Coordinates of N, CA and C in Angstrom, one line a residue:
Chain A
D1334 N 49.2 -9.7 0.4 CA 48.2 -9.8 -0.6 C 48.4 -8.6 -1.6
V1335 N 48.3 -8.9 -2.8 CA 48.5 -7.9 -3.9 C 47.3 -6.9 -3.8
K1336 N 47.7 -5.6 -4.0 CA 46.6 -4.6 -3.9 C 46.9 -3.5 -4.9
V1337 N 45.9 -3.2 -5.7 CA 45.9 -2.0 -6.5 C 44.6 -1.2 -6.1
T1338 N 44.8 0.0 -5.7 CA 43.6 0.8 -5.3 C 43.4 2.0 -6.2
Q1339 N 42.2 2.4 -6.3 CA 41.9 3.6 -7.1 C 41.1 4.6 -6.2
S1340 N 41.3 5.8 -6.4 CA 40.9 6.9 -5.4 C 39.4 6.9 -5.3
S1341 N 38.6 6.6 -6.3 CA 37.2 6.7 -6.3 C 36.6 5.6 -7.0
R1342 N 35.4 5.1 -6.5 CA 34.7 4.1 -7.3 C 33.7 4.8 -8.3
Y1343 N 33.2 5.9 -7.9 CA 32.3 6.7 -8.7 C 32.6 8.1 -8.7
L1344 N 32.5 8.8 -9.8 CA 32.9 10.2 -9.9 C 32.0 10.9 -10.9
V1345 N 31.5 12.0 -10.5 CA 30.7 12.8 -11.5 C 31.3 14.2 -11.6
K1346 N 31.6 14.6 -12.8 CA 32.2 15.9 -13.1 C 31.5 16.6 -14.2
R1347 N 31.8 17.9 -14.3 CA 31.2 18.8 -15.3 C 32.1 18.9 -16.5
T1348 N 31.5 19.1 -17.7 CA 32.3 19.4 -18.9 C 33.3 20.6 -18.6
G1349 N 34.5 20.4 -19.0 CA 35.5 21.4 -18.9 C 36.3 21.3 -17.6
E1350 N 35.9 20.6 -16.7 CA 36.6 20.4 -15.4 C 37.9 19.6 -15.6
K1351 N 38.9 19.9 -14.8 CA 40.1 19.1 -14.8 C 39.9 18.0 -13.8
V1352 N 40.2 16.7 -14.2 CA 39.9 15.6 -13.4 C 41.1 14.8 -13.1
F1353 N 41.3 14.4 -11.9 CA 42.5 13.5 -11.5 C 42.0 12.2 -11.0
L1354 N 42.5 11.1 -11.6 CA 42.2 9.8 -11.2 C 43.5 9.2 -10.6
E1355 N 43.5 8.7 -9.4 CA 44.7 8.2 -8.7 C 44.7 6.7 -8.6
C1356 N 45.9 6.1 -8.8 CA 46.0 4.7 -8.6 C 47.3 4.4 -7.8
V1357 N 47.1 3.6 -6.8 CA 48.3 3.2 -6.0 C 48.4 1.7 -5.9
Q1358 N 49.6 1.2 -6.0 CA 49.9 -0.2 -5.9 C 50.9 -0.4 -4.8
D1359 N 50.8 -1.5 -4.1 CA 51.7 -1.8 -2.9 C 52.7 -2.9 -3.2
M1360 N 52.9 -3.2 -4.4 CA 53.7 -4.4 -4.8 C 55.1 -4.1 -5.3
D1361 N 55.5 -2.8 -5.3 CA 56.8 -2.3 -5.9 C 56.9 -2.7 -7.4
H1362 N 55.8 -2.6 -8.1 CA 55.8 -2.9 -9.5 C 56.4 -1.8 -10.3
E1363 N 57.1 -2.2 -11.4 CA 57.7 -1.1 -12.3 C 56.6 -0.6 -13.2
N1364 N 55.8 -1.5 -13.7 CA 54.9 -1.2 -14.8 C 53.5 -0.8 -14.3
M1365 N 52.9 0.3 -14.8 CA 51.6 0.6 -14.4 C 50.8 1.1 -15.6
F1366 N 49.5 0.9 -15.7 CA 48.7 1.1 -16.9 C 47.4 1.8 -16.5
W1367 N 46.9 2.6 -17.5 CA 45.6 3.1 -17.4 C 44.8 2.7 -18.7
Y1368 N 43.6 2.1 -18.4 CA 42.7 1.7 -19.5 C 41.4 2.4 -19.3
R1369 N 40.6 2.5 -20.4 CA 39.2 2.7 -20.3 C 38.4 1.6 -20.9
Q1370 N 37.2 1.3 -20.4 CA 36.4 0.2 -20.9 C 35.0 0.7 -21.2
D1371 N 34.6 0.5 -22.4 CA 33.3 0.9 -22.9 C 32.6 -0.2 -23.5
P1372 N 31.3 -0.3 -23.4 CA 30.5 -1.4 -24.0 C 30.7 -1.4 -25.5
G1373 N 31.1 -2.6 -26.0 CA 31.3 -2.8 -27.4 C 32.6 -2.4 -27.9
L1374 N 33.4 -1.7 -27.1 CA 34.8 -1.3 -27.5 C 35.8 -2.0 -26.7
G1375 N 35.5 -2.7 -25.7 CA 36.4 -3.5 -24.9 C 37.4 -2.6 -24.1
L1376 N 38.5 -3.2 -23.7 CA 39.5 -2.4 -22.9 C 40.5 -1.8 -23.9
R1377 N 40.7 -0.5 -23.7 CA 41.6 0.3 -24.5 C 42.7 1.0 -23.7
L1378 N 43.9 0.8 -24.1 CA 45.0 1.4 -23.3 C 45.2 2.8 -23.5
I1379 N 45.2 3.6 -22.5 CA 45.4 5.1 -22.6 C 46.9 5.5 -22.5
Y1380 N 47.5 5.1 -21.4 CA 48.9 5.4 -21.2 C 49.5 4.3 -20.3
F1381 N 50.8 4.1 -20.3 CA 51.4 3.3 -19.4 C 52.8 3.8 -19.0
S1382 N 53.3 3.3 -17.9 CA 54.6 3.8 -17.4 C 55.4 2.6 -16.9
Y1383 N 56.7 2.6 -17.3 CA 57.5 1.5 -16.9 C 58.6 1.8 -15.9
D1384 N 58.5 3.1 -15.4 CA 59.4 3.5 -14.4 C 59.0 4.9 -13.9
V1385 N 59.5 5.3 -12.8 CA 59.2 6.7 -12.3 C 59.5 7.7 -13.3
K1386 N 58.6 8.6 -13.5 CA 58.8 9.7 -14.5 C 58.8 9.3 -16.0
M1387 N 58.7 8.0 -16.2 CA 58.6 7.5 -17.6 C 57.2 7.2 -18.0
K1388 N 56.8 7.5 -19.2 CA 55.5 7.2 -19.7 C 55.5 7.0 -21.2
E1389 N 54.5 6.2 -21.6 CA 54.4 5.9 -23.0 C 52.9 6.0 -23.4
K1390 N 52.6 6.5 -24.6 CA 51.2 6.6 -25.0 C 50.7 5.2 -25.4
G1391 N 49.4 5.0 -25.1 CA 48.8 3.8 -25.5 C 48.0 4.0 -26.8
D1392 N 46.9 3.4 -26.9 CA 46.1 3.5 -28.2 C 45.3 4.7 -28.3
I1393 N 44.9 5.3 -27.1 CA 43.9 6.4 -27.2 C 44.4 7.5 -26.2
P1394 N 45.5 8.1 -26.3 CA 46.0 9.1 -25.4 C 45.4 10.5 -25.5
E1395 N 44.7 10.8 -26.6 CA 44.2 12.1 -26.8 C 43.2 12.5 -25.7
G1396 N 43.5 13.7 -25.1 CA 42.6 14.3 -24.1 C 43.0 13.9 -22.7
Y1397 N 44.1 13.1 -22.6 CA 44.6 12.6 -21.3 C 46.1 12.9 -21.1
S1398 N 46.5 13.0 -19.9 CA 47.9 13.0 -19.6 C 48.1 12.2 -18.3
V1399 N 49.3 11.9 -18.0 CA 49.6 11.0 -16.8 C 50.8 11.6 -16.0
S1400 N 50.9 11.1 -14.8 CA 52.0 11.6 -14.0 C 52.4 10.4 -13.1
R1401 N 53.7 10.2 -13.0 CA 54.3 9.1 -12.1 C 55.5 9.7 -11.4
E1402 N 55.3 10.3 -10.3 CA 56.3 10.9 -9.5 C 56.9 9.9 -8.5
K1403 N 56.1 9.0 -8.1 CA 56.6 7.9 -7.2 C 56.2 6.6 -7.8
K1404 N 57.0 5.6 -7.4 CA 56.9 4.3 -8.1 C 55.5 3.7 -7.8
E1405 N 54.9 3.9 -6.6 CA 53.7 3.3 -6.3 C 52.4 4.0 -6.8
R1406 N 52.6 5.2 -7.3 CA 51.4 6.0 -7.7 C 51.5 6.4 -9.2
F1407 N 50.3 6.2 -9.8 CA 50.2 6.6 -11.3 C 48.9 7.3 -11.4
S1408 N 49.0 8.6 -11.9 CA 47.8 9.4 -12.0 C 47.4 9.6 -13.4
L1409 N 46.1 9.6 -13.6 CA 45.5 9.9 -15.0 C 44.8 11.3 -14.8
I1410 N 45.1 12.1 -15.8 CA 44.6 13.5 -15.7 C 43.8 13.8 -17.0
L1411 N 42.5 14.2 -16.8 CA 41.7 14.7 -17.9 C 41.8 16.2 -17.9
E1412 N 42.5 16.8 -18.8 CA 42.8 18.2 -18.8 C 41.5 19.1 -18.8
S1413 N 40.6 18.7 -19.7 CA 39.3 19.4 -19.8 C 38.3 18.3 -20.1
A1414 N 37.6 17.8 -19.1 CA 36.7 16.7 -19.3 C 35.6 17.0 -20.3
S1415 N 35.3 16.0 -21.1 CA 34.2 16.1 -22.1 C 33.3 14.9 -21.9
T1416 N 32.1 15.0 -22.4 CA 31.1 13.9 -22.2 C 31.5 12.6 -22.8
N1417 N 32.4 12.6 -23.9 CA 32.8 11.4 -24.5 C 33.9 10.7 -23.7
Q1418 N 34.3 11.3 -22.6 CA 35.2 10.6 -21.6 C 34.5 10.0 -20.5
T1419 N 33.1 10.0 -20.5 CA 32.4 9.2 -19.6 C 32.7 7.7 -19.9
S1420 N 33.1 7.0 -18.8 CA 33.6 5.6 -19.1 C 34.0 5.0 -17.7
M1421 N 34.3 3.7 -17.8 CA 34.9 3.0 -16.7 C 36.4 3.1 -16.9
Y1422 N 37.1 3.5 -15.9 CA 38.6 3.7 -16.0 C 39.2 2.6 -15.0
L1423 N 40.2 1.8 -15.6 CA 40.8 0.8 -14.9 C 42.3 1.0 -14.8
C1424 N 42.9 0.9 -13.6 CA 44.3 0.9 -13.5 C 44.8 -0.5 -13.2
A1425 N 46.1 -0.7 -13.7 CA 46.7 -2.0 -13.5 C 48.2 -1.9 -13.2
S1426 N 48.8 -2.9 -12.6 CA 50.2 -2.9 -12.4 C 50.7 -4.2 -12.7
R1427 N 52.0 -4.3 -13.0 CA 52.7 -5.6 -13.3 C 54.1 -5.5 -12.9
G1428 N 54.6 -6.6 -12.2 CA 56.0 -6.7 -11.8 C 56.7 -7.8 -12.6
N1429 N 57.7 -8.4 -11.9 CA 58.5 -9.4 -12.6 C 57.9 -10.7 -12.8
T1430 N 56.8 -11.0 -12.1 CA 56.1 -12.3 -12.3 C 55.2 -12.3 -13.5
D1431 N 55.1 -11.2 -14.2 CA 54.3 -11.0 -15.4 C 52.8 -11.0 -15.2
T1432 N 52.3 -11.4 -14.1 CA 50.9 -11.3 -13.8 C 50.4 -9.9 -13.7
Q1433 N 49.4 -9.5 -14.4 CA 48.9 -8.1 -14.3 C 47.7 -8.0 -13.3
Y1434 N 47.8 -7.1 -12.4 CA 46.8 -6.9 -11.4 C 46.0 -5.6 -11.6
F1435 N 44.7 -5.7 -11.5 CA 43.8 -4.5 -11.8 C 43.3 -4.0 -10.5
G1436 N 43.0 -2.7 -10.5 CA 42.2 -2.1 -9.4 C 40.7 -2.3 -9.7
P1437 N 39.9 -1.8 -8.7 CA 38.4 -2.0 -8.8 C 37.7 -1.2 -9.9
G1438 N 38.4 -0.2 -10.4 CA 37.8 0.7 -11.4 C 37.2 1.9 -10.9
T1439 N 37.1 3.0 -11.7 CA 36.4 4.2 -11.4 C 35.4 4.5 -12.5
R1440 N 34.2 4.6 -12.1 CA 33.1 4.9 -13.1 C 33.0 6.4 -13.1
L1441 N 33.4 7.0 -14.2 CA 33.4 8.5 -14.3 C 32.2 8.9 -15.3
T1442 N 31.5 9.8 -14.8 CA 30.4 10.4 -15.6 C 30.7 11.9 -15.8
V1443 N 30.7 12.3 -17.0 CA 30.9 13.8 -17.3 C 29.6 14.3 -17.8
L1444 N 29.1 15.3 -17.1 CA 27.8 15.9 -17.5 C 28.0 17.2 -18.3
Chain B
K1206 N 49.7 -5.8 -36.7 CA 49.3 -5.5 -35.4 C 48.5 -6.7 -34.8
Q1207 N 48.8 -7.1 -33.6 CA 48.2 -8.3 -32.9 C 46.7 -8.0 -32.8
E1208 N 45.9 -9.0 -33.1 CA 44.4 -9.0 -32.8 C 44.1 -10.2 -32.1
V1209 N 43.2 -10.0 -31.1 CA 42.8 -11.1 -30.2 C 41.3 -11.2 -30.3
T1210 N 40.8 -12.4 -30.6 CA 39.4 -12.7 -30.8 C 38.9 -13.7 -29.8
Q1211 N 37.7 -13.5 -29.3 CA 37.1 -14.4 -28.4 C 35.6 -14.7 -28.9
I1212 N 35.4 -16.0 -29.2 CA 34.1 -16.4 -29.7 C 33.7 -17.6 -28.9
P1213 N 32.4 -17.7 -28.4 CA 31.3 -16.7 -28.7 C 31.4 -15.5 -27.7
A1214 N 30.7 -14.5 -28.0 CA 30.6 -13.3 -27.2 C 29.9 -13.6 -25.9
A1215 N 28.9 -14.5 -26.0 CA 28.1 -14.9 -24.8 C 27.8 -16.4 -24.8
L1216 N 27.7 -16.9 -23.6 CA 27.5 -18.4 -23.5 C 26.7 -18.6 -22.3
S1217 N 25.7 -19.5 -22.4 CA 24.8 -19.8 -21.3 C 24.8 -21.3 -21.1
V1218 N 25.1 -21.9 -19.9 CA 25.1 -23.3 -19.7 C 24.4 -23.7 -18.4
P1219 N 23.9 -24.9 -18.3 CA 23.4 -25.3 -17.0 C 24.5 -25.7 -16.0
E1220 N 24.2 -25.5 -14.7 CA 25.1 -25.8 -13.7 C 25.6 -27.2 -13.8
G1221 N 26.9 -27.4 -13.5 CA 27.5 -28.8 -13.6 C 28.2 -29.1 -14.9
E1222 N 27.9 -28.4 -15.9 CA 28.5 -28.7 -17.2 C 29.9 -28.3 -17.2
N1223 N 30.7 -29.1 -18.0 CA 32.1 -28.7 -18.3 C 32.1 -27.8 -19.6
L1224 N 32.9 -26.8 -19.6 CA 32.8 -25.9 -20.8 C 34.2 -25.4 -21.2
V1225 N 34.3 -24.9 -22.4 CA 35.5 -24.4 -23.0 C 35.3 -23.0 -23.6
L1226 N 36.1 -22.1 -23.2 CA 36.1 -20.8 -23.7 C 37.3 -20.6 -24.7
N1227 N 37.1 -20.0 -25.8 CA 38.2 -19.9 -26.8 C 38.7 -18.5 -27.0
C1228 N 40.0 -18.5 -27.3 CA 40.7 -17.2 -27.6 C 41.7 -17.5 -28.7
S1229 N 41.7 -16.6 -29.7 CA 42.6 -16.8 -30.8 C 43.3 -15.5 -31.1
F1230 N 44.6 -15.6 -31.5 CA 45.4 -14.4 -31.8 C 46.1 -14.5 -33.1
T1231 N 46.4 -13.4 -33.7 CA 46.8 -13.4 -35.1 C 48.4 -13.6 -35.3
D1232 N 49.1 -13.1 -34.3 CA 50.6 -13.1 -34.3 C 51.1 -14.1 -33.3
S1233 N 51.7 -15.2 -33.7 CA 52.1 -16.2 -32.8 C 53.4 -15.9 -32.0
A1234 N 54.0 -14.8 -32.3 CA 55.2 -14.4 -31.5 C 54.9 -13.7 -30.2
I1235 N 54.2 -14.5 -29.3 CA 53.8 -13.9 -28.1 C 54.8 -14.3 -27.0
Y1236 N 54.8 -13.5 -25.9 CA 55.6 -13.7 -24.8 C 54.9 -14.5 -23.7
N1237 N 53.6 -14.1 -23.5 CA 52.7 -14.9 -22.6 C 51.3 -14.6 -22.9
L1238 N 50.4 -15.4 -22.3 CA 48.9 -15.2 -22.5 C 48.3 -15.3 -21.1
Q1239 N 47.4 -14.4 -20.8 CA 46.8 -14.4 -19.5 C 45.2 -14.4 -19.6
W1240 N 44.6 -15.2 -18.8 CA 43.1 -15.2 -18.7 C 42.7 -14.4 -17.4
F1241 N 41.6 -13.6 -17.6 CA 41.1 -12.8 -16.6 C 39.6 -13.1 -16.4
R1242 N 39.1 -12.8 -15.3 CA 37.7 -12.8 -15.0 C 37.2 -11.4 -14.6
Q1243 N 36.1 -11.0 -15.1 CA 35.5 -9.7 -14.7 C 34.1 -9.8 -14.3
D1244 N 33.8 -9.4 -13.0 CA 32.4 -9.4 -12.6 C 31.8 -8.0 -12.9
P1245 N 30.5 -7.9 -13.1 CA 29.9 -6.6 -13.5 C 30.3 -5.5 -12.7
G1246 N 30.8 -4.4 -13.3 CA 31.1 -3.2 -12.6 C 32.4 -3.3 -11.8
K1247 N 33.1 -4.3 -12.0 CA 34.4 -4.5 -11.2 C 35.6 -4.5 -12.0
G1248 N 36.8 -4.6 -11.4 CA 38.0 -4.7 -12.1 C 38.2 -6.1 -12.6
L1249 N 39.4 -6.4 -13.2 CA 39.7 -7.7 -13.7 C 40.5 -8.5 -12.7
T1250 N 40.2 -9.8 -12.6 CA 41.0 -10.6 -11.7 C 41.8 -11.6 -12.5
S1251 N 43.1 -11.7 -12.3 CA 43.9 -12.7 -13.1 C 43.5 -14.1 -12.6
L1252 N 43.3 -15.0 -13.6 CA 43.0 -16.4 -13.3 C 44.3 -17.3 -13.6
L1253 N 44.8 -17.2 -14.8 CA 45.9 -18.0 -15.2 C 46.8 -17.3 -16.1
L1254 N 48.1 -17.5 -16.0 CA 49.1 -16.9 -16.9 C 49.9 -18.1 -17.5
I1255 N 50.0 -18.1 -18.8 CA 50.8 -19.1 -19.5 C 51.9 -18.5 -20.3
Q1256 N 53.1 -18.9 -19.9 CA 54.3 -18.4 -20.7 C 54.3 -19.0 -22.1
S1257 N 55.0 -18.4 -23.0 CA 55.1 -18.9 -24.4 C 55.7 -20.3 -24.5
S1258 N 56.5 -20.7 -23.5 CA 57.2 -22.0 -23.5 C 56.3 -23.1 -22.9
Q1259 N 55.2 -22.7 -22.3 CA 54.3 -23.7 -21.7 C 53.2 -24.1 -22.5
R1260 N 52.6 -25.2 -22.2 CA 51.4 -25.7 -23.0 C 50.1 -25.5 -22.2
E1261 N 50.2 -25.6 -20.9 CA 49.0 -25.4 -20.1 C 49.3 -25.0 -18.7
Q1262 N 48.3 -24.5 -18.0 CA 48.4 -24.1 -16.6 C 47.0 -24.5 -16.0
T1263 N 47.1 -24.9 -14.7 CA 45.9 -25.4 -14.0 C 45.8 -24.7 -12.7
S1264 N 44.6 -24.3 -12.3 CA 44.3 -23.8 -11.0 C 42.9 -24.2 -10.6
G1265 N 42.8 -25.2 -9.7 CA 41.5 -25.7 -9.2 C 40.7 -26.3 -10.4
R1266 N 39.5 -25.8 -10.6 CA 38.7 -26.3 -11.7 C 39.0 -25.7 -13.1
L1267 N 40.0 -24.8 -13.1 CA 40.3 -24.1 -14.4 C 41.6 -24.7 -15.0
N1268 N 41.6 -24.9 -16.3 CA 42.7 -25.3 -17.0 C 42.8 -24.5 -18.3
A1269 N 44.0 -23.9 -18.5 CA 44.2 -23.1 -19.7 C 45.3 -23.7 -20.5
S1270 N 45.0 -23.8 -21.8 CA 46.0 -24.4 -22.7 C 46.5 -23.3 -23.7
L1271 N 47.6 -23.6 -24.3 CA 48.2 -22.6 -25.3 C 48.8 -23.4 -26.5
D1272 N 48.4 -23.1 -27.7 CA 49.0 -23.6 -28.9 C 49.4 -22.4 -29.7
K1273 N 50.7 -22.1 -29.6 CA 51.2 -20.9 -30.2 C 51.2 -21.0 -31.7
S1274 N 51.5 -22.2 -32.2 CA 51.6 -22.3 -33.7 C 50.3 -22.1 -34.4
S1275 N 49.2 -22.4 -33.7 CA 47.9 -22.2 -34.3 C 47.2 -20.9 -33.9
G1276 N 47.8 -20.2 -32.9 CA 47.3 -19.0 -32.4 C 46.1 -19.2 -31.6
R1277 N 46.1 -20.2 -30.7 CA 44.9 -20.4 -30.0 C 45.2 -20.7 -28.5
S1278 N 44.2 -20.3 -27.7 CA 44.2 -20.7 -26.3 C 42.8 -21.1 -25.9
T1279 N 42.7 -22.0 -25.0 CA 41.4 -22.4 -24.4 C 41.4 -22.3 -22.9
L1280 N 40.3 -21.9 -22.3 CA 40.1 -22.0 -20.9 C 39.0 -23.0 -20.6
Y1281 N 39.4 -24.1 -19.9 CA 38.4 -25.1 -19.6 C 38.0 -25.0 -18.2
I1282 N 36.6 -24.9 -18.0 CA 36.1 -24.8 -16.6 C 35.3 -26.1 -16.4
A1283 N 35.7 -26.8 -15.3 CA 35.1 -28.1 -15.0 C 34.0 -27.9 -14.0
A1284 N 32.9 -28.7 -14.1 CA 31.8 -28.7 -13.2 C 31.4 -27.2 -12.8
S1285 N 30.9 -26.5 -13.8 CA 30.6 -25.1 -13.7 C 29.5 -24.8 -12.6
Q1286 N 29.7 -23.7 -11.9 CA 28.8 -23.3 -10.9 C 28.2 -21.9 -11.2
P1287 N 27.1 -21.5 -10.6 CA 26.5 -20.2 -10.8 C 27.5 -19.1 -10.5
G1288 N 28.3 -19.3 -9.5 CA 29.4 -18.3 -9.1 C 30.4 -18.1 -10.2
D1289 N 30.5 -19.0 -11.2 CA 31.4 -18.8 -12.3 C 30.9 -17.8 -13.3
S1290 N 29.6 -17.4 -13.2 CA 29.1 -16.4 -14.1 C 29.8 -15.1 -14.0
A1291 N 30.4 -14.7 -15.2 CA 31.2 -13.5 -15.3 C 31.6 -13.3 -16.7
T1292 N 32.4 -12.3 -17.0 CA 33.0 -12.1 -18.4 C 34.4 -12.6 -18.2
Y1293 N 34.8 -13.4 -19.2 CA 36.2 -13.9 -19.2 C 37.0 -13.3 -20.4
L1294 N 38.1 -12.7 -20.1 CA 38.9 -12.1 -21.1 C 40.3 -12.8 -21.2
C1295 N 40.8 -12.9 -22.4 CA 42.1 -13.3 -22.6 C 42.9 -12.1 -23.1
A1296 N 44.2 -12.1 -22.8 CA 45.1 -11.0 -23.2 C 46.5 -11.6 -23.5
V1297 N 47.1 -11.1 -24.6 CA 48.4 -11.6 -25.0 C 49.4 -10.5 -24.8
R1298 N 50.6 -10.8 -24.5 CA 51.8 -9.9 -24.5 C 52.7 -10.3 -25.6
Q1299 N 52.9 -9.3 -26.4 CA 53.8 -9.6 -27.6 C 55.3 -9.6 -27.1
G1300 N 56.1 -10.2 -27.9 CA 57.5 -10.5 -27.6 C 58.2 -9.4 -26.7
S1301 N 58.4 -8.2 -27.2 CA 59.2 -7.2 -26.5 C 58.3 -6.1 -26.0
A1302 N 57.0 -6.2 -26.2 CA 56.1 -5.2 -25.7 C 55.8 -5.2 -24.2
R1303 N 55.5 -4.1 -23.7 CA 55.2 -4.0 -22.3 C 53.7 -4.2 -22.0
Q1304 N 52.9 -3.8 -23.0 CA 51.4 -3.8 -22.8 C 50.8 -5.1 -23.3
L1305 N 49.6 -5.3 -22.9 CA 48.8 -6.5 -23.3 C 47.8 -6.1 -24.3
T1306 N 47.5 -7.0 -25.2 CA 46.4 -6.8 -26.2 C 45.2 -7.7 -25.7
F1307 N 44.1 -7.2 -25.5 CA 42.9 -7.9 -24.9 C 41.9 -8.3 -26.0
G1308 N 41.3 -9.5 -25.8 CA 40.1 -9.8 -26.5 C 38.9 -9.1 -25.9
S1309 N 37.8 -9.2 -26.6 CA 36.6 -8.5 -26.1 C 35.8 -9.3 -25.1
G1310 N 36.2 -10.5 -24.8 CA 35.6 -11.3 -23.8 C 34.4 -12.2 -24.2
T1311 N 34.2 -13.2 -23.3 CA 33.0 -14.0 -23.4 C 32.3 -13.9 -22.1
Q1312 N 31.0 -13.5 -22.3 CA 30.1 -13.4 -21.1 C 29.5 -14.7 -20.8
L1313 N 29.8 -15.3 -19.7 CA 29.4 -16.7 -19.3 C 28.3 -16.5 -18.2
T1314 N 27.2 -17.3 -18.5 CA 26.1 -17.4 -17.5 C 25.9 -18.8 -17.2
V1315 N 26.0 -19.2 -15.9 CA 25.8 -20.6 -15.5 C 24.5 -20.6 -14.7
L1316 N 23.5 -21.3 -15.3 CA 22.2 -21.4 -14.8 C 22.0 -22.4 -13.7
P1317 N 21.4 -22.0 -12.5 CA 21.2 -23.0 -11.5 C 20.2 -24.1 -11.8

């Protein structure tokens, strides 16, 4: 069964903290994605990766970085968290079948 | 730049009704189109994927159609149930792009 897991369902951090969101997939997928979802703004792509150590900016990369050291793991890093990064963060992966699979999401609150 | 629109933003129907959700896109040079379901506070679940060469896909009570030339897709739900209540999103993948472009979704409520 296809599985994308995210390290936390809920996370509360302080302004200025460095935040790591982890995503792991067990399907040997090449492509992995990080989105944020906000009411009224829909899903917006932050970064994606199509191979180990490869990354591309999405629509809203400012304030974020990513890391993909192993094929199954894609990390999103908030270098210095700000209140406007309070959001639902969704990770996804996709392989050769073209179907995109999502994780359960991390609800991040920055105080 | 591809734009994906879903109208209406919200829909409420009585249980048992057949219904159609709409998705339109501005650039017809798509590689495929995918329909997702999202329950409140959860991630997205893939429902159906239609490749650009296909006209429709079916899974149980769901049927998705694709008309590339007119830039439209529909998701047909037969005999709706309260458990179908969720937000439904469509997303298109452009020809050579790796990422999807999402619509803003239709929030469906099926009343018992």
